[in-house]
Short mmCIF file of C-alpha atoms in Angstrom, two decimals:
data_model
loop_
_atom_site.label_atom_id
_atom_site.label_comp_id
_atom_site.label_asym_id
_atom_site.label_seq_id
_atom_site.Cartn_x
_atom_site.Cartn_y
_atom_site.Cartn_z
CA UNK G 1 7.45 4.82 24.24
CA UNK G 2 10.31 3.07 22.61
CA UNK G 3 12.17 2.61 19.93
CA UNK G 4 15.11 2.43 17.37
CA UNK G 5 16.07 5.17 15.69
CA UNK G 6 18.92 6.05 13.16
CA UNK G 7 20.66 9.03 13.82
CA UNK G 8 19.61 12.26 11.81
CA UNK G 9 21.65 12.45 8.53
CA UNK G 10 22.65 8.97 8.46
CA UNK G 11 21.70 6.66 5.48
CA UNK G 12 19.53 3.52 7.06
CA UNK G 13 19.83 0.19 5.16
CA UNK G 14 20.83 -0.13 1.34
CA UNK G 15 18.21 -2.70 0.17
CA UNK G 16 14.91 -3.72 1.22
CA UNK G 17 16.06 -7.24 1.37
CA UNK G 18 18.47 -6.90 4.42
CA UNK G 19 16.74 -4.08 6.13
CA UNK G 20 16.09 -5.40 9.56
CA UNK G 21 12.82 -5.57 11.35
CA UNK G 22 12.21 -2.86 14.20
CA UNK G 23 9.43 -2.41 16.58
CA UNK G 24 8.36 0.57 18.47
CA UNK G 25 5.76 0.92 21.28
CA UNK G 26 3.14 3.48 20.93
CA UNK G 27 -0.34 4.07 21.93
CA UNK G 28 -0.23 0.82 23.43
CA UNK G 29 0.57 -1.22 20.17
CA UNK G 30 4.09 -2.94 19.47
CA UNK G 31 4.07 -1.77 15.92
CA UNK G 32 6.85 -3.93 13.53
CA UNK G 33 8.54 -1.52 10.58
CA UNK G 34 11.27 -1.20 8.60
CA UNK G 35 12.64 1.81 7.35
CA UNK G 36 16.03 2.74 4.40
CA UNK G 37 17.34 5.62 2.22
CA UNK G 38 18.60 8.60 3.52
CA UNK G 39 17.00 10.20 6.71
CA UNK G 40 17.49 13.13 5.84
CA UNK G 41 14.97 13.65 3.18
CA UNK G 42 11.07 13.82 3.72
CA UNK G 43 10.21 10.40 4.42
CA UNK G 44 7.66 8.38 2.02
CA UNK G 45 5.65 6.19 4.07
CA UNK G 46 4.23 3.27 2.88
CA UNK G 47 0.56 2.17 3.32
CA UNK G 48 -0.10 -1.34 2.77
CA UNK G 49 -3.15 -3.49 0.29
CA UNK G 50 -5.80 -6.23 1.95
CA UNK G 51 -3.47 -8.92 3.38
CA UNK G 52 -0.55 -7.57 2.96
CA UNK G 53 2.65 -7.71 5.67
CA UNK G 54 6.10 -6.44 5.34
CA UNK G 55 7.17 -9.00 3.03
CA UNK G 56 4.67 -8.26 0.51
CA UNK G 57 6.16 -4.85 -0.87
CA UNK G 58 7.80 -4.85 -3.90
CA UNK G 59 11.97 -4.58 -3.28
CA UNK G 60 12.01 -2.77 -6.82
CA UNK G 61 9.85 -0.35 -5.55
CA UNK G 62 10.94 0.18 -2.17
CA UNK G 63 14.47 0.27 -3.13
CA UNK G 64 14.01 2.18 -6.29
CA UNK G 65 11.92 5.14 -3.64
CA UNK G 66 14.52 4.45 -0.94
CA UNK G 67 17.28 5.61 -3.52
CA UNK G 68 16.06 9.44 -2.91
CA UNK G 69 13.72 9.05 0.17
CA UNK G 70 13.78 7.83 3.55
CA UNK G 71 11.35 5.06 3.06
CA UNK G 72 9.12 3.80 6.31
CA UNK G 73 7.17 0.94 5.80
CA UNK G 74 5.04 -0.77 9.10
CA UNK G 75 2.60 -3.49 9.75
CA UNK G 76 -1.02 -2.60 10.47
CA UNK G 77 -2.41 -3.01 13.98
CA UNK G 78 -3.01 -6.52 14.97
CA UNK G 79 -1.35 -7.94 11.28
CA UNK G 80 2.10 -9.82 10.58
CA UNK G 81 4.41 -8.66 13.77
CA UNK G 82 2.70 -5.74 15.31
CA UNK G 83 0.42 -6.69 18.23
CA UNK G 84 -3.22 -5.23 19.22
CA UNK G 85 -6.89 -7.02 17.20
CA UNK G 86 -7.26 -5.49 13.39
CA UNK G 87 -9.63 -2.70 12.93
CA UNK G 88 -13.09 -3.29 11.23
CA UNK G 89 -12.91 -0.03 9.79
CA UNK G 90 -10.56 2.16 7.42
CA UNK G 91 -10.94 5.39 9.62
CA UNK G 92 -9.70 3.45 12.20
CA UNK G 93 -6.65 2.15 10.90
CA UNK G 94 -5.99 5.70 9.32
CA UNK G 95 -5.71 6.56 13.22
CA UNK G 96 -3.61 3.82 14.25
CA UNK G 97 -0.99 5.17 10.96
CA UNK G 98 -1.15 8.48 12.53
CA UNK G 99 -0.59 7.25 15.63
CA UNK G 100 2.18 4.85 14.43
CA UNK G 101 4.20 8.39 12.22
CA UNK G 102 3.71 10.75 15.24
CA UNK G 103 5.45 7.85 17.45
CA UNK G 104 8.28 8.01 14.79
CA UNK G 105 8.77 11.61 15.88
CA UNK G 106 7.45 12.87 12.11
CA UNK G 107 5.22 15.97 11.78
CA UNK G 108 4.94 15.47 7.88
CA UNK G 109 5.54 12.82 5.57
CA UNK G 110 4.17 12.19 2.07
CA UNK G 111 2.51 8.83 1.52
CA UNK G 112 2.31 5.89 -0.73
CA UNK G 113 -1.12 4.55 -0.46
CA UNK G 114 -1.26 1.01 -2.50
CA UNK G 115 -5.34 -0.44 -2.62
CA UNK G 116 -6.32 -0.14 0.87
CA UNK G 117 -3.40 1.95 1.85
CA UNK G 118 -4.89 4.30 -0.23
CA UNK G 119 -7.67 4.25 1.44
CA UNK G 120 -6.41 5.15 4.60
CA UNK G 121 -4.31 7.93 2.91
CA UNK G 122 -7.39 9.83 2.26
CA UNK G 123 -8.70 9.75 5.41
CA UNK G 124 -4.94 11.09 6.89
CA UNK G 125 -5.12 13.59 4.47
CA UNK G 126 -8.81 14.74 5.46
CA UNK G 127 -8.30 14.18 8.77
CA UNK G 128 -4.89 15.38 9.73
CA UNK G 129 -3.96 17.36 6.56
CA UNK G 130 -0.87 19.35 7.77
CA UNK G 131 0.74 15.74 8.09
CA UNK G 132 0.62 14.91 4.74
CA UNK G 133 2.70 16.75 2.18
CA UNK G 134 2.04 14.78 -1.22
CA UNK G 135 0.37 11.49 -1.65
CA UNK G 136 0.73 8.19 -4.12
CA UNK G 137 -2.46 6.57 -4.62
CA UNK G 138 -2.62 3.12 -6.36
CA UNK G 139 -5.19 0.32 -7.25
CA UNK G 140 -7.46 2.50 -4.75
CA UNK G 141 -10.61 4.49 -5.01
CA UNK G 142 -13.15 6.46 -3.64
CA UNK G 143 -15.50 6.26 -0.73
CA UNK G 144 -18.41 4.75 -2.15
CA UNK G 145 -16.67 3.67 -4.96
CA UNK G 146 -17.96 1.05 -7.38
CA UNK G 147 -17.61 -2.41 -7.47
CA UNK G 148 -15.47 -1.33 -4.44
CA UNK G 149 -17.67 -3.79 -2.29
CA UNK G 150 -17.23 -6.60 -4.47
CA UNK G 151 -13.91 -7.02 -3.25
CA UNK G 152 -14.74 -10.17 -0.70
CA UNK G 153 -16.10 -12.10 -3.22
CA UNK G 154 -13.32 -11.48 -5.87
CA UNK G 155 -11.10 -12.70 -3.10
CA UNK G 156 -12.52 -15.82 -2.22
CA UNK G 157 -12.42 -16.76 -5.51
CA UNK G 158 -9.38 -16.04 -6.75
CA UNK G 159 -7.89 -17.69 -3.33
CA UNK G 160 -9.86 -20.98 -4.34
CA UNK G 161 -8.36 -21.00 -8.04
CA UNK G 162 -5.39 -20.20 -6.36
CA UNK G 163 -5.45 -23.05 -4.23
CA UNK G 164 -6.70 -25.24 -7.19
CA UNK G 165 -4.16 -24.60 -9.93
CA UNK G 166 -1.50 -24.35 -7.12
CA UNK G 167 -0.55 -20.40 -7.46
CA UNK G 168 -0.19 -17.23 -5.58
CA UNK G 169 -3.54 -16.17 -5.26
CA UNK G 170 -1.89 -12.70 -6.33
CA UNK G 171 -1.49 -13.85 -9.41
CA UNK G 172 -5.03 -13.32 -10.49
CA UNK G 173 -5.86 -10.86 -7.93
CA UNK G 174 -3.09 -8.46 -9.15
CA UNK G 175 -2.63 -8.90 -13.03
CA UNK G 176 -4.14 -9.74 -16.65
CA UNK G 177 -4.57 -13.06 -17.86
CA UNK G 178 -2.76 -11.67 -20.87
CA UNK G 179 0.73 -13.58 -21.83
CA UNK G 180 2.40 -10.26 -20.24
CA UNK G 181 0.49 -9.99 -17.04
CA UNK G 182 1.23 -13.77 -16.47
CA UNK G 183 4.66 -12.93 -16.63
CA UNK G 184 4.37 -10.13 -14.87
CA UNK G 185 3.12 -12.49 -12.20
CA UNK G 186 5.71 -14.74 -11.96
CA UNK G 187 7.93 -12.03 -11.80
CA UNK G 188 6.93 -10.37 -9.13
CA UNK G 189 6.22 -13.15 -6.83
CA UNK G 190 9.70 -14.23 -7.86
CA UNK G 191 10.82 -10.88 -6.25
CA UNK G 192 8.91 -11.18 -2.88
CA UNK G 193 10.87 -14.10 -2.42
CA UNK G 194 14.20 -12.63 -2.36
CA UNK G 195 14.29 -11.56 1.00
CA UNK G 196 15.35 -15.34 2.77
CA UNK G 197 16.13 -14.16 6.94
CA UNK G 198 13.63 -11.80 9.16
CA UNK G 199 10.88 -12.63 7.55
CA UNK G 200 7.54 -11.52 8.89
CA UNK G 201 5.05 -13.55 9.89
CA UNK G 202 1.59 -14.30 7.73
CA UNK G 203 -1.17 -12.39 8.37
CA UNK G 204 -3.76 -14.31 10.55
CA UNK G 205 -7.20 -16.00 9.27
CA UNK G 206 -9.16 -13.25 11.93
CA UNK G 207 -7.28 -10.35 11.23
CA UNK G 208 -7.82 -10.72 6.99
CA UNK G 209 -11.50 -10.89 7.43
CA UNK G 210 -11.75 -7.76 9.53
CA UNK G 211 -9.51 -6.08 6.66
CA UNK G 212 -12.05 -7.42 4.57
CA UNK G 213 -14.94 -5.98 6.59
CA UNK G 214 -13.07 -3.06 6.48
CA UNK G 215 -13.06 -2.40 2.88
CA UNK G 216 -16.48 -3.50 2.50
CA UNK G 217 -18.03 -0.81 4.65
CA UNK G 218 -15.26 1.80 2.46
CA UNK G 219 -17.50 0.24 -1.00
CA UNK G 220 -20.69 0.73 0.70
CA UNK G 221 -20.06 4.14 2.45
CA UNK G 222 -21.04 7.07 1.42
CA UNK G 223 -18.71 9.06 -0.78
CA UNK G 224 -16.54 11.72 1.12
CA UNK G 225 -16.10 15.38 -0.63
CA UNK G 226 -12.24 15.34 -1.87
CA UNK G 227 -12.20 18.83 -2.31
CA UNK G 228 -10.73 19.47 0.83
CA UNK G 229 -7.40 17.47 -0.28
CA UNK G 230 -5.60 20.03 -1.75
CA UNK G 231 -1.97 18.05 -1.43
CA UNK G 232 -0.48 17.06 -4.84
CA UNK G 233 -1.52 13.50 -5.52
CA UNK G 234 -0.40 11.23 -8.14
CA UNK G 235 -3.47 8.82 -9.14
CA UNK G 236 -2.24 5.54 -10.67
CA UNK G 237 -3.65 1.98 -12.19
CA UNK G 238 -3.51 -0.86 -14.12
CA UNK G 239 -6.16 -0.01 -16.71
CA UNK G 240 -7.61 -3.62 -15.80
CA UNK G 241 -8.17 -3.85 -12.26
CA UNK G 242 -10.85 -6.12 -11.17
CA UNK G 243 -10.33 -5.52 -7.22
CA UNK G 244 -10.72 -2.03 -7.07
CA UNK G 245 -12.25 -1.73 -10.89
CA UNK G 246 -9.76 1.28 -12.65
CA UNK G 247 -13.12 3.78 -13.13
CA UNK G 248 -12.78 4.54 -9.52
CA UNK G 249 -8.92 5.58 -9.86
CA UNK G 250 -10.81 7.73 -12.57
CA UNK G 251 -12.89 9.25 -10.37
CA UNK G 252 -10.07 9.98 -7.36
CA UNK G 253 -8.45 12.10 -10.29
CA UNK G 254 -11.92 13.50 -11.54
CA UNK G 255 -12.50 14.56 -7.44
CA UNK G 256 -9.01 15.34 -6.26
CA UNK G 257 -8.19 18.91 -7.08
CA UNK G 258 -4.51 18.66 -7.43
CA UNK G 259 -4.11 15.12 -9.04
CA UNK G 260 -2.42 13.88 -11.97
CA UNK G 261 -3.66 10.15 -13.35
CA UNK G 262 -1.57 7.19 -15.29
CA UNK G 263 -3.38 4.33 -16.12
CA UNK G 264 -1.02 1.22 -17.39
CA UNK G 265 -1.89 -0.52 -20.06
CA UNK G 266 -2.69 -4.31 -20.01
CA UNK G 267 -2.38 -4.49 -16.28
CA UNK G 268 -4.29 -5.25 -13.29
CA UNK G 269 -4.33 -4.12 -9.67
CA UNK G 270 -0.92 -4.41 -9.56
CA UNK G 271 0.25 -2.04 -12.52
CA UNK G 272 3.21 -0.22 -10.28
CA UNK G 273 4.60 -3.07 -9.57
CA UNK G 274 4.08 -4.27 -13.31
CA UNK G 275 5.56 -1.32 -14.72
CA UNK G 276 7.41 -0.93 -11.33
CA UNK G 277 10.47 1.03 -13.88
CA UNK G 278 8.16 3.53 -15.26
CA UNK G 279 6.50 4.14 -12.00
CA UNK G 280 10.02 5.05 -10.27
CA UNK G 281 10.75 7.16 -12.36
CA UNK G 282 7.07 8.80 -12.20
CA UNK G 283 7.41 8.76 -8.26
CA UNK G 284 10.60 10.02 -8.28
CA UNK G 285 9.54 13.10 -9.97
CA UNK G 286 6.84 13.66 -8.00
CA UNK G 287 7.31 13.65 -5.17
#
């Protein structure tokens, strides 16, 4: 096993936008992360939506988390820079995240799960609860959640428009057609694009559809007793999301025995990053 570690007690990298690219080895994947913010506290690690590589976080967020946490984000098996083929299934990748914080040399960690992320999160937590100390669970739902299925089609779609009217597909996928979530839009995809050197690569065509097989079985599962999460869990929405419809972020705090919900209002799947401020401050608190 390899890797790059700061030492204990030192602060990593200041901003998400010049925080360089690391890889370690472990369980025979060459897993790409980044990590910033003091490591010294517990470390927040990030689990990322459909798509998504390293590029796609938020630097508001990151940075605004890294100011009181040592933040680790990574790229899932076989996506952006880490190597290995991309699970078909969300237990699966849960594994390969365990796999990947264990190689760090962490026995507990909270987690930020955004949309699929937070998928995987609740299987960690069921699975390997004494690694998880608190959990962030956005745009996400249930097992067996509904509409959760849908999320293929929504996809395609919104990819085509995208391609038509010559935007971010994320631009429909993650907010209102409202005036504000338009802006909202712009705005974030405005931020994505600050970081200019290191940047990871796309995700490939192969990889996105088993992602997207992935979350498809998750929709049509059958739903999982949350009960046995007893870790403090903040449960948090746009009150409009159409890829993981907001009910189902209802529900996780309905199930979850120790949750607390927020639902933005006039925002889509991507409400934290909408209200990315207010949900700082929220995280911050939290955790």
């Amino acid at each position: 096993m390899s890797k790059t570690q700061a030492p204990q007690g030192a602060a990593v990298h200041t901003t998400w936008t010049d925080t360089p690219t690391q890889t370690i080895n472990v369980g025979g994947v060459a897993f790409a992360y980044r990590q910033l913010g003091p490591a010294t506290s517990m470390p927040v690690v990030f689990l990322t939506h459909l798509a998504a590589v390293l590029d796609n976080w938020d630097p508001r967020v990151v940075d605004g988390i890294a100011a009181k946490h040592r933040v680790i984000t990574f790229d899932n098996r076989g996506v952006g820079a880490s190597s290995g083929s991309t699970p078909t299934t969300i237990q699966e990748m849960a594994r390969d995240a365990v796999t990947f914080i264990r190689g760090l040399g962490l026995d507990q960690v909270d987690l930020f799960g955004f949309s699929m992320g937070g998928m995987i999160a609740q299987v960690i937590a069921q699975q390997e609860p004494q690694l998880v100390r608190k959990m962030i669970l956005a745009g996400t739902g249930p097992a067996g959640g509904e509409g959760i299925d849908k999320v293929t089609r929504i996809s395609y779609l919104d990819t085509a428009r995208g391609l038509l009217t010559r935007q971010d597909p994320k631009q429909f996928l993650f907010f209102t057609r409202t005036p504000n979530g338009r802006r909202a839009g712009k705005e974030f995809l405005a931020r994505l694009a600050e970081r200019t050197s290191d940047r990871d690569k796309a995700i490939s065509l192969g990889a996105f559809r088993a992602q997207l097989k992935a979350i498809h079985r998750w929709g049509q599962q059958q739903p999982a007793d949350l009960s046995s999460i007893h870790q403090p869990v903040l449960a948090i929405n746009g009150d409009s999301d159409k890829m993981v419809p907001s009910k189902n972020t209802v529900a996780l705090d309905q199930q979850l025995p120790n949750s607390q919900l927020v639902l933005y209002p006039d925002a889509g799947h991507g409400g934290v990053f909408q209200f990315h401020q207010d949900f700082i401050k929220r995280a911050l608190e939290f955790l």
